[in-house]
N, CA, C and O atoms as a GROMACS GRO file, in nm:
protein
  540
    1MET      N    1  11.003   9.936  15.963
    1MET     CA    2  10.987  10.078  15.950
    1MET      C    3  11.083  10.132  15.841
    1MET      O    4  11.045  10.219  15.762
    2ALA      N    5  11.205  10.080  15.839
    2ALA     CA    6  11.301  10.124  15.738
    2ALA      C    7  11.253  10.087  15.598
    2ALA      O    8  11.271  10.164  15.504
    3VAL      N    9  11.193   9.968  15.584
    3VAL     CA   10  11.141   9.925  15.454
    3VAL      C   11  11.030  10.018  15.409
    3VAL      O   12  11.025  10.056  15.292
    4LEU      N   13  10.941  10.054  15.500
    4LEU     CA   14  10.831  10.146  15.467
    4LEU      C   15  10.886  10.281  15.422
    4LEU      O   16  10.836  10.338  15.324
    5GLY      N   17  10.986  10.332  15.491
    5GLY     CA   18  11.048  10.458  15.452
    5GLY      C   19  11.110  10.450  15.315
    5GLY      O   20  11.096  10.543  15.235
    6PHE      N   21  11.180  10.341  15.286
    6PHE     CA   22  11.241  10.321  15.154
    6PHE      C   23  11.135  10.319  15.045
    6PHE      O   24  11.152  10.382  14.941
    7LEU      N   25  11.026  10.245  15.069
    7LEU     CA   26  10.919  10.237  14.969
    7LEU      C   27  10.856  10.373  14.943
    7LEU      O   28  10.827  10.406  14.828
    8LEU      N   29  10.834  10.451  15.047
    8LEU     CA   30  10.776  10.584  15.029
    8LEU      C   31  10.870  10.675  14.951
    8LEU      O   32  10.825  10.749  14.864
    9CYS      N   33  10.999  10.670  14.979
    9CYS     CA   34  11.096  10.751  14.905
    9CYS      C   35  11.103  10.707  14.760
    9CYS      O   36  11.106  10.792  14.670
   10THR      N   37  11.106  10.578  14.735
   10THR     CA   38  11.114  10.525  14.599
   10THR      C   39  10.991  10.565  14.518
   10THR      O   40  11.003  10.607  14.403
   11SER      N   41  10.873  10.551  14.577
   11SER     CA   42  10.751  10.585  14.501
   11SER      C   43  10.742  10.734  14.477
   11SER      O   44  10.694  10.774  14.371
   12SER      N   45  10.785  10.818  14.570
   12SER     CA   46  10.779  10.962  14.546
   12SER      C   47  10.878  11.004  14.439
   12SER      O   48  10.851  11.100  14.366
   13LEU      N   49  10.994  10.935  14.427
   13LEU     CA   50  11.088  10.965  14.320
   13LEU      C   51  11.029  10.931  14.184
   13LEU      O   52  11.050  11.004  14.087
   14ALA      N   53  10.955  10.821  14.176
   14ALA     CA   54  10.892  10.782  14.050
   14ALA      C   55  10.793  10.888  14.005
   14ALA      O   56  10.783  10.917  13.885
   15TYR      N   57  10.720  10.946  14.098
   15TYR     CA   58  10.621  11.046  14.062
   15TYR      C   59  10.684  11.181  14.031
   15TYR      O   60  10.620  11.266  13.969
   16ALA      N   61  10.808  11.203  14.074
   16ALA     CA   62  10.875  11.331  14.048
   16ALA      C   63  10.924  11.340  13.904
   16ALA      O   64  10.952  11.450  13.856
   17GLN      N   65  10.936  11.228  13.834
   17GLN     CA   66  10.986  11.228  13.697
   17GLN      C   67  10.875  11.268  13.600
   17GLN      O   68  10.757  11.246  13.625
   18ASP      N   69  10.916  11.327  13.488
   18ASP     CA   70  10.819  11.358  13.383
   18ASP      C   71  10.785  11.229  13.308
   18ASP      O   72  10.873  11.146  13.285
   19PRO      N   73  10.659  11.213  13.270
   19PRO     CA   74  10.620  11.092  13.194
   19PRO      C   75  10.681  11.093  13.054
   19PRO      O   76  10.707  11.200  12.998
   20ASP      N   77  10.704  10.975  13.000
   20ASP     CA   78  10.764  10.960  12.867
   20ASP      C   79  10.655  10.931  12.764
   20ASP      O   80  10.611  10.817  12.751
   21ILE      N   81  10.611  11.034  12.691
   21ILE     CA   82  10.504  11.019  12.593
   21ILE      C   83  10.549  11.062  12.453
   21ILE      O   84  10.479  11.036  12.356
   22LEU      N   85  10.665  11.129  12.441
   22LEU     CA   86  10.709  11.180  12.312
   22LEU      C   87  10.732  11.067  12.213
   22LEU      O   88  10.777  10.959  12.248
   23GLY      N   89  10.699  11.096  12.086
   23GLY     CA   90  10.724  10.999  11.981
   23GLY      C   91  10.605  10.979  11.890
   23GLY      O   92  10.504  11.048  11.900
   24THR      N   93  10.620  10.883  11.800
   24THR     CA   94  10.515  10.846  11.706
   24THR      C   95  10.456  10.713  11.749
   24THR      O   96  10.528  10.616  11.770
   25TRP      N   97  10.325  10.710  11.762
   25TRP     CA   98  10.251  10.592  11.808
   25TRP      C   99  10.157  10.550  11.695
   25TRP      O  100  10.091  10.634  11.635
   26LYS      N  101  10.151  10.420  11.666
   26LYS     CA  102  10.064  10.371  11.558
   26LYS      C  103   9.987  10.248  11.603
   26LYS      O  104  10.034  10.168  11.683
   27GLY      N  105   9.865  10.235  11.547
   27GLY     CA  106   9.784  10.118  11.576
   27GLY      C  107   9.648  10.129  11.510
   27GLY      O  108   9.616  10.229  11.447
   28ALA      N  109   9.569  10.025  11.525
   28ALA     CA  110   9.435  10.019  11.464
   28ALA      C  111   9.328  10.039  11.571
   28ALA      O  112   9.341   9.990  11.683
   29SER      N  113   9.224  10.111  11.534
   29SER     CA  114   9.112  10.132  11.625
   29SER      C  115   9.005  10.026  11.602
   29SER      O  116   8.994   9.968  11.494
   30SER      N  117   8.928  10.004  11.705
   30SER     CA  118   8.806   9.925  11.696
   30SER      C  119   8.696  10.024  11.729
   30SER      O  120   8.682  10.064  11.845
   31ALA      N  121   8.616  10.063  11.630
   31ALA     CA  122   8.524  10.175  11.646
   31ALA      C  123   8.380  10.140  11.610
   31ALA      O  124   8.354  10.053  11.527
   32THR      N  125   8.290  10.210  11.674
   32THR     CA  126   8.149  10.210  11.636
   32THR      C  127   8.115  10.353  11.597
   32THR      O  128   8.139  10.446  11.674
   33VAL      N  129   8.059  10.371  11.476
   33VAL     CA  130   8.033  10.506  11.423
   33VAL      C  131   7.892  10.512  11.368
   33VAL      O  132   7.847  10.421  11.299
   34ILE      N  133   7.822  10.621  11.400
   34ILE     CA  134   7.693  10.654  11.337
   34ILE      C  135   7.710  10.792  11.276
   34ILE      O  136   7.754  10.884  11.343
   35GLY      N  137   7.676  10.806  11.147
   35GLY     CA  138   7.684  10.935  11.080
   35GLY      C  139   7.817  10.957  11.011
   35GLY      O  140   7.902  10.869  11.007
   36ALA      N  141   7.832  11.078  10.955
   36ALA     CA  142   7.950  11.112  10.877
   36ALA      C  143   8.067  11.146  10.968
   36ALA      O  144   8.053  11.224  11.062
   37ASN      N  145   8.182  11.085  10.940
   37ASN     CA  146   8.303  11.116  11.015
   37ASN      C  147   8.423  11.094  10.924
   37ASN      O  148   8.443  10.986  10.869
   38GLU      N  149   8.503  11.201  10.908
   38GLU     CA  150   8.615  11.198  10.815
   38GLU      C  151   8.726  11.101  10.856
   38GLU      O  152   8.794  11.048  10.769
   39HIS      N  153   8.746  11.077  10.984
   39HIS     CA  154   8.852  10.986  11.027
   39HIS      C  155   8.820  10.840  10.993
   39HIS      O  156   8.910  10.756  10.984
   40PHE      N  157   8.692  10.811  10.974
   40PHE     CA  158   8.652  10.674  10.944
   40PHE      C  159   8.594  10.661  10.804
   40PHE      O  160   8.541  10.556  10.768
   41ASP      N  161   8.603  10.769  10.725
   41ASP     CA  162   8.555  10.767  10.587
   41ASP      C  163   8.412  10.716  10.579
   41ASP      O  164   8.381  10.625  10.502
   42THR      N  165   8.324  10.778  10.660
   42THR     CA  166   8.184  10.738  10.661
   42THR      C  167   8.097  10.852  10.611
   42THR      O  168   8.140  10.967  10.605
   43GLU      N  169   7.974  10.820  10.575
   43GLU     CA  170   7.877  10.918  10.526
   43GLU      C  171   7.759  10.923  10.620
   43GLU      O  172   7.746  10.840  10.711
   44ARG      N  173   7.673  11.020  10.598
   44ARG     CA  174   7.554  11.034  10.682
   44ARG      C  175   7.472  10.905  10.680
   44ARG      O  176   7.465  10.835  10.579
   45GLY      N  177   7.411  10.877  10.792
   45GLY     CA  178   7.328  10.758  10.804
   45GLY      C  179   7.293  10.737  10.949
   45GLY      O  180   7.354  10.796  11.038
   46SER      N  181   7.195  10.653  10.974
   46SER     CA  182   7.149  10.635  11.111
   46SER      C  183   7.184  10.500  11.171
   46SER      O  184   7.156  10.475  11.288
   47SER      N  185   7.244  10.412  11.092
   47SER     CA  186   7.277  10.281  11.149
   47SER      C  187   7.423  10.277  11.194
   47SER      O  188   7.510  10.343  11.136
   48ALA      N  189   7.448  10.199  11.297
   48ALA     CA  190   7.584  10.186  11.350
   48ALA      C  191   7.669  10.102  11.256
   48ALA      O  192   7.624  10.002  11.201
   49ARG      N  193   7.794  10.145  11.240
   49ARG     CA  194   7.891  10.070  11.161
   49ARG      C  195   8.009  10.036  11.252
   49ARG      O  196   8.051  10.118  11.333
   50PHE      N  197   8.061   9.917  11.236
   50PHE     CA  198   8.174   9.870  11.316
   50PHE      C  199   8.296   9.869  11.227
   50PHE      O  200   8.301   9.796  11.127
   51LEU      N  201   8.396   9.949  11.262
   51LEU     CA  202   8.507   9.976  11.172
   51LEU      C  203   8.643   9.955  11.238
   51LEU      O  204   8.657   9.967  11.359
   52LYS      N  205   8.740   9.925  11.156
   52LYS     CA  206   8.881   9.920  11.197
   52LYS      C  207   8.953  10.026  11.111
   52LYS      O  208   8.939  10.026  10.989
   53THR      N  209   9.029  10.113  11.175
   53THR     CA  210   9.100  10.218  11.104
   53THR      C  211   9.239  10.236  11.166
   53THR      O  212   9.254  10.231  11.288
   54GLU      N  213   9.339  10.255  11.081
   54GLU     CA  214   9.476  10.281  11.129
   54GLU      C  215   9.486  10.425  11.179
   54GLU      O  216   9.440  10.518  11.113
   55PHE      N  217   9.547  10.442  11.296
   55PHE     CA  218   9.566  10.574  11.355
   55PHE      C  219   9.714  10.597  11.380
   55PHE      O  220   9.788  10.504  11.411
   56THR      N  221   9.756  10.724  11.367
   56THR     CA  222   9.891  10.766  11.404
   56THR      C  223   9.879  10.885  11.498
   56THR      O  224   9.807  10.981  11.470
   57LEU      N  225   9.948  10.878  11.607
   57LEU     CA  226   9.952  10.983  11.707
   57LEU      C  227  10.097  11.028  11.718
   57LEU      O  228  10.185  10.947  11.746
   58VAL      N  229  10.123  11.156  11.695
   58VAL     CA  230  10.258  11.211  11.706
   58VAL      C  231  10.258  11.312  11.819
   58VAL      O  232  10.190  11.414  11.813
   59ILE      N  233  10.335  11.283  11.922
   59ILE     CA  234  10.350  11.375  12.035
   59ILE      C  235  10.489  11.437  12.022
   59ILE      O  236  10.590  11.369  12.036
   60ASP      N  237  10.493  11.569  11.993
   60ASP     CA  238  10.621  11.634  11.966
   60ASP      C  239  10.661  11.740  12.069
   60ASP      O  240  10.772  11.793  12.061
   61ARG      N  241  10.573  11.770  12.165
   61ARG     CA  242  10.606  11.868  12.269
   61ARG      C  243  10.551  11.819  12.402
   61ARG      O  244  10.441  11.765  12.409
   62ALA      N  245  10.630  11.838  12.508
   62ALA     CA  246  10.585  11.801  12.642
   62ALA      C  247  10.652  11.891  12.745
   62ALA      O  248  10.768  11.931  12.730
   63GLU      N  249  10.577  11.921  12.849
   63GLU     CA  250  10.630  11.998  12.960
   63GLU      C  251  10.562  11.948  13.086
   63GLU      O  252  10.441  11.965  13.103
   64GLY      N  253  10.638  11.886  13.175
   64GLY     CA  254  10.580  11.828  13.295
   64GLY      C  255  10.480  11.721  13.258
   64GLY      O  256  10.512  11.626  13.186
   65ARG      N  257  10.356  11.736  13.307
   65ARG     CA  258  10.251  11.638  13.279
   65ARG      C  259  10.168  11.672  13.156
   65ARG      O  260  10.075  11.598  13.123
   66SER      N  261  10.198  11.782  13.087
   66SER     CA  262  10.120  11.827  12.971
   66SER      C  263  10.196  11.802  12.842
   66SER      O  264  10.319  11.801  12.840
   67PHE      N  265  10.121  11.782  12.732
   67PHE     CA  266  10.185  11.756  12.603
   67PHE      C  267  10.094  11.798  12.489
   67PHE      O  268   9.975  11.824  12.509
   68SER      N  269  10.152  11.802  12.368
   68SER     CA  270  10.073  11.835  12.248
   68SER      C  271  10.132  11.762  12.128
   68SER      O  272  10.245  11.713  12.131
   69GLY      N  273  10.052  11.756  12.023
   69GLY     CA  274  10.093  11.689  11.901
   69GLY      C  275   9.981  11.690  11.801
   69GLY      O  276   9.908  11.788  11.787
   70ARG      N  277   9.968  11.577  11.729
   70ARG     CA  278   9.862  11.567  11.628
   70ARG      C  279   9.821  11.422  11.612
   70ARG      O  280   9.898  11.330  11.641
   71VAL      N  281   9.700  11.403  11.567
   71VAL     CA  282   9.645  11.270  11.542
   71VAL      C  283   9.601  11.264  11.396
   71VAL      O  284   9.547  11.362  11.344
   72SER      N  285   9.625  11.150  11.331
   72SER     CA  286   9.583  11.137  11.191
   72SER      C  287   9.528  10.997  11.165
   72SER      O  288   9.571  10.898  11.224
   73SER      N  289   9.432  10.995  11.073
   73SER     CA  290   9.372  10.870  11.026
   73SER      C  291   9.284  10.903  10.908
   73SER      O  292   9.236  11.015  10.894
   74GLY      N  293   9.262  10.806  10.822
   74GLY     CA  294   9.173  10.825  10.707
   74GLY      C  295   9.210  10.945  10.623
   74GLY      O  296   9.122  11.002  10.558
   75GLY      N  297   9.337  10.985  10.620
   75GLY     CA  298   9.379  11.101  10.542
   75GLY      C  299   9.355  11.234  10.610
   75GLY      O  300   9.386  11.338  10.552
   76GLU      N  301   9.301  11.234  10.730
   76GLU     CA  302   9.273  11.356  10.805
   76GLU      C  303   9.372  11.370  10.920
   76GLU      O  304   9.416  11.271  10.978
   77GLU      N  305   9.409  11.495  10.952
   77GLU     CA  306   9.500  11.521  11.063
   77GLU      C  307   9.449  11.642  11.140
   77GLU      O  308   9.399  11.738  11.080
   78GLU      N  309   9.461  11.638  11.273
   78GLU     CA  310   9.423  11.753  11.354
   78GLU      C  311   9.510  11.762  11.478
   78GLU      O  312   9.568  11.663  11.522
   79PRO      N  313   9.520  11.884  11.536
   79PRO     CA  314   9.601  11.902  11.656
   79PRO      C  315   9.540  11.830  11.775
   79PRO      O  316   9.421  11.799  11.778
   80LEU      N  317   9.625  11.804  11.873
   80LEU     CA  318   9.586  11.727  11.991
   80LEU      C  319   9.659  11.785  12.112
   80LEU      O  320   9.776  11.820  12.102
   81VAL      N  321   9.591  11.795  12.225
   81VAL     CA  322   9.653  11.835  12.352
   81VAL      C  323   9.621  11.730  12.456
   81VAL      O  324   9.520  11.660  12.445
   82GLY      N  325   9.706  11.718  12.558
   82GLY     CA  326   9.680  11.617  12.660
   82GLY      C  327   9.750  11.647  12.790
   82GLY      O  328   9.836  11.735  12.799
   83ALA      N  329   9.710  11.571  12.892
   83ALA     CA  330   9.770  11.583  13.025
   83ALA      C  331   9.760  11.450  13.098
   83ALA      O  332   9.662  11.376  13.082
   84PHE      N  333   9.862  11.421  13.178
   84PHE     CA  334   9.865  11.301  13.259
   84PHE      C  335   9.796  11.324  13.393
   84PHE      O  336   9.799  11.435  13.446
   85ARG      N  337   9.736  11.220  13.445
   85ARG     CA  338   9.688  11.219  13.583
   85ARG      C  339   9.809  11.209  13.676
   85ARG      O  340   9.922  11.194  13.629
   86ALA      N  341   9.786  11.217  13.804
   86ALA     CA  342   9.894  11.212  13.903
   86ALA      C  343   9.971  11.080  13.899
   86ALA      O  344  10.088  11.077  13.939
   87ASP      N  345   9.909  10.972  13.852
   87ASP     CA  346   9.979  10.843  13.848
   87ASP      C  347  10.085  10.836  13.738
   87ASP      O  348  10.164  10.742  13.734
   88LEU      N  349  10.088  10.935  13.647
   88LEU     CA  350  10.181  10.946  13.534
   88LEU      C  351  10.174  10.828  13.438
   88LEU      O  352  10.267  10.804  13.361
   89LEU      N  353  10.063  10.755  13.441
   89LEU     CA  354  10.040  10.645  13.349
   89LEU      C  355   9.913  10.665  13.267
   89LEU      O  356   9.900  10.609  13.158
   90SER      N  357   9.820  10.743  13.317
   90SER     CA  358   9.692  10.763  13.250
   90SER      C  359   9.661  10.911  13.244
   90SER      O  360   9.724  10.992  13.311
   91GLY      N  361   9.561  10.946  13.160
   91GLY     CA  362   9.524  11.086  13.147
   91GLY      C  363   9.418  11.107  13.042
   91GLY      O  364   9.345  11.016  13.005
   92VAL      N  365   9.411  11.232  12.995
   92VAL     CA  366   9.311  11.272  12.897
   92VAL      C  367   9.377  11.349  12.783
   92VAL      O  368   9.484  11.407  12.798
   93MET      N  369   9.309  11.347  12.668
   93MET     CA  370   9.350  11.424  12.550
   93MET      C  371   9.225  11.482  12.487
   93MET      O  372   9.114  11.437  12.514
   94ALA      N  373   9.245  11.585  12.404
   94ALA     CA  374   9.133  11.644  12.329
   94ALA      C  375   9.182  11.687  12.192
   94ALA      O  376   9.295  11.734  12.177
   95ASP      N  377   9.096  11.672  12.091
   95ASP     CA  378   9.119  11.731  11.960
   95ASP      C  379   9.000  11.823  11.933
   95ASP      O  380   8.926  11.856  12.025
   96TYR      N  381   8.982  11.867  11.809
   96TYR     CA  382   8.878  11.966  11.780
   96TYR      C  383   8.736  11.919  11.808
   96TYR      O  384   8.650  12.001  11.839
   97ASP      N  385   8.709  11.790  11.799
   97ASP     CA  386   8.570  11.748  11.813
   97ASP      C  387   8.546  11.636  11.914
   97ASP      O  388   8.434  11.585  11.923
   98GLY      N  389   8.648  11.596  11.989
   98GLY     CA  390   8.624  11.487  12.083
   98GLY      C  391   8.730  11.478  12.191
   98GLY      O  392   8.825  11.556  12.194
   99THR      N  393   8.710  11.382  12.279
   99THR     CA  394   8.802  11.363  12.391
   99THR      C  395   8.849  11.218  12.397
   99THR      O  396   8.784  11.127  12.346
  100TYR      N  397   8.964  11.199  12.461
  100TYR     CA  398   9.027  11.070  12.475
  100TYR      C  399   9.058  11.044  12.622
  100TYR      O  400   9.080  11.137  12.699
  101SER      N  401   9.060  10.920  12.658
  101SER     CA  402   9.123  10.878  12.782
  101SER      C  403   9.233  10.781  12.740
  101SER      O  404   9.221  10.712  12.639
  102PHE      N  405   9.342  10.777  12.817
  102PHE     CA  406   9.453  10.691  12.777
  102PHE      C  407   9.522  10.632  12.898
  102PHE      O  408   9.508  10.680  13.011
  103GLU      N  409   9.598  10.525  12.871
  103GLU     CA  410   9.682  10.463  12.973
  103GLU      C  411   9.805  10.403  12.906
  103GLU      O  412   9.795  10.331  12.807
  104LEU      N  413   9.922  10.435  12.961
  104LEU     CA  414  10.045  10.369  12.918
  104LEU      C  415  10.046  10.232  12.985
  104LEU      O  416  10.059  10.224  13.107
  105THR      N  417  10.033  10.126  12.907
  105THR     CA  418  10.028   9.991  12.963
  105THR      C  419  10.165   9.925  12.967
  105THR      O  420  10.183   9.823  13.033
  106ALA      N  421  10.261   9.983  12.897
  106ALA     CA  422  10.401   9.940  12.896
  106ALA      C  423  10.480  10.060  12.843
  106ALA      O  424  10.419  10.154  12.793
  107PRO      N  425  10.613  10.060  12.853
  107PRO     CA  426  10.689  10.177  12.808
  107PRO      C  427  10.659  10.219  12.664
  107PRO      O  428  10.663  10.338  12.634
  108ASP      N  429  10.630  10.125  12.574
  108ASP     CA  430  10.604  10.158  12.434
  108ASP      C  431  10.465  10.114  12.388
  108ASP      O  432  10.444  10.092  12.268
  109LYS      N  433  10.370  10.101  12.480
  109LYS     CA  434  10.232  10.063  12.447
  109LYS      C  435  10.135  10.162  12.512
  109LYS      O  436  10.147  10.194  12.631
  110LEU      N  437  10.041  10.209  12.433
  110LEU     CA  438   9.945  10.309  12.477
  110LEU      C  439   9.805  10.262  12.441
  110LEU      O  440   9.776  10.238  12.324
  111GLU      N  441   9.719  10.250  12.540
  111GLU     CA  442   9.578  10.220  12.515
  111GLU      C  443   9.505  10.353  12.516
  111GLU      O  444   9.514  10.430  12.611
  112LEU      N  445   9.432  10.378  12.408
  112LEU     CA  446   9.370  10.508  12.386
  112LEU      C  447   9.224  10.490  12.346
  112LEU      O  448   9.196  10.421  12.248
  113CYS      N  449   9.132  10.550  12.420
  113CYS     CA  450   8.990  10.544  12.384
  113CYS      C  451   8.939  10.685  12.354
  113CYS      O  452   8.973  10.780  12.425
  114TYR      N  453   8.860  10.697  12.249
  114TYR     CA  454   8.810  10.825  12.199
  114TYR      C  455   8.658  10.821  12.192
  114TYR      O  456   8.599  10.716  12.168
  115HIS      N  457   8.595  10.937  12.214
  115HIS     CA  458   8.451  10.945  12.192
  115HIS      C  459   8.410  11.090  12.166
  115HIS      O  460   8.473  11.185  12.211
  116HIS      N  461   8.302  11.101  12.092
  116HIS     CA  462   8.233  11.231  12.080
  116HIS      C  463   8.086  11.206  12.047
  116HIS      O  464   8.049  11.106  11.986
  117ALA      N  465   8.006  11.301  12.088
  117ALA     CA  466   7.862  11.290  12.067
  117ALA      C  467   7.817  11.365  11.943
  117ALA      O  468   7.711  11.334  11.888
  118ALA      N  469   7.895  11.462  11.896
  118ALA     CA  470   7.863  11.535  11.773
  118ALA      C  471   7.991  11.594  11.719
  118ALA      O  472   8.066  11.658  11.793
  119SER      N  473   8.018  11.573  11.590
  119SER     CA  474   8.143  11.624  11.534
  119SER      C  475   8.126  11.768  11.489
  119SER      O  476   8.014  11.816  11.472
  120ALA      N  477   8.237  11.835  11.470
  120ALA     CA  478   8.234  11.973  11.425
  120ALA      C  479   8.189  11.983  11.280
  120ALA      O  480   8.144  12.090  11.238
  121THR      N  481   8.199  11.875  11.203
  121THR     CA  482   8.166  11.880  11.061
  121THR      C  483   8.028  11.824  11.030
  121THR      O  484   7.990  11.817  10.913
  122GLY      N  485   7.953  11.786  11.129
  122GLY     CA  486   7.820  11.731  11.105
  122GLY      C  487   7.777  11.643  11.220
  122GLY      O  488   7.845  11.634  11.322
  123ARG      N  489   7.666  11.579  11.203
  123ARG     CA  490   7.609  11.497  11.310
  123ARG      C  491   7.667  11.356  11.303
  123ARG      O  492   7.648  11.285  11.205
  124SER      N  493   7.737  11.317  11.410
  124SER     CA  494   7.789  11.180  11.416
  124SER      C  495   7.816  11.141  11.560
  124SER      O  496   7.832  11.226  11.648
  125LEU      N  497   7.821  11.012  11.583
  125LEU     CA  498   7.858  10.955  11.712
  125LEU      C  499   7.976  10.863  11.688
  125LEU      O  500   7.978  10.788  11.591
  126VAL      N  501   8.075  10.869  11.776
  126VAL     CA  502   8.192  10.782  11.762
  126VAL      C  503   8.235  10.733  11.900
  126VAL      O  504   8.243  10.811  11.994
  127ALA      N  505   8.262  10.604  11.910
  127ALA     CA  506   8.326  10.544  12.027
  127ALA      C  507   8.432  10.450  11.971
  127ALA      O  508   8.400  10.358  11.896
  128ALA      N  509   8.558  10.472  12.009
  128ALA     CA  510   8.668  10.393  11.952
  128ALA      C  511   8.777  10.371  12.056
  128ALA      O  512   8.805  10.460  12.136
  129CYS      N  513   8.837  10.255  12.053
  129CYS     CA  514   8.954  10.227  12.137
  129CYS      C  515   9.066  10.173  12.049
  129CYS      O  516   9.043  10.094  11.958
  130ASN      N  517   9.188  10.217  12.079
  130ASN     CA  518   9.306  10.180  12.002
  130ASN      C  519   9.411  10.124  12.096
  130ASN      O  520   9.418  10.163  12.213
  131GLU      N  521   9.492  10.034  12.045
  131GLU     CA  522   9.614   9.993  12.112
  131GLU      C  523   9.727  10.038  12.020
  131GLU      O  524   9.742   9.987  11.909
  132LEU      N  525   9.807  10.134  12.066
  132LEU     CA  526   9.911  10.192  11.984
  132LEU      C  527  10.048  10.150  12.034
  132LEU      O  528  10.069  10.131  12.154
  133ASP      N  529  10.142  10.134  11.940
  133ASP     CA  530  10.280  10.101  11.971
  133ASP      C  531  10.369  10.218  11.931
  133ASP      O  532  10.350  10.277  11.824
  134ARG      N  533  10.465  10.251  12.018
  134ARG     CA  534  10.561  10.356  11.983
  134ARG      C  535  10.655  10.302  11.877
  134ARG      O  536  10.707  10.191  11.889
  135GLN      N  537  10.676  10.380  11.773
  135GLN     CA  538  10.761  10.340  11.660
  135GLN      C  539  10.907  10.372  11.686
  135GLN      O  540  10.992  10.346  11.601
   0.00000   0.00000   0.00000
C-alpha cells in the first residue's frame, strides 16, 4: 500500500511540472505532396511527389501546457501555436494552413507530423513527418 501511495504521489508531481519545449529544433521531413506548396518548393500538379526537406521549429514562448513560436523550411517562415495533452509528452500545433501532432520521444527529440488538405496559397495536399533534435 505504501508503494502504491508513493507511485501515485511521484506520478502526480511529474504531471504538475510544465513541459520543456522551448528552444530551436531541427530535422528533415519525409513528405508526400500534391500541388503547389512553398515549404516544399513545389508547383501545381496532380501527381504525388515524395520529398525530403529541412525544417526548423523555434519555440520561444510557453505558459503551462501552451506555447508559440515559428516554423520555417524552403525559405518560408510562419507563426505556430501549440498545446500539450495531459501526458505532457504529446499534443497538437497549428500554423496558417495546417495542423500537427507531436510527441517528445526523449528530452531533446521531437517527432512531429503535419498535414493539410488545402493550403492558403492554392490547392495542395501535404502529409509529412519529421524527427527533430533540439539544438
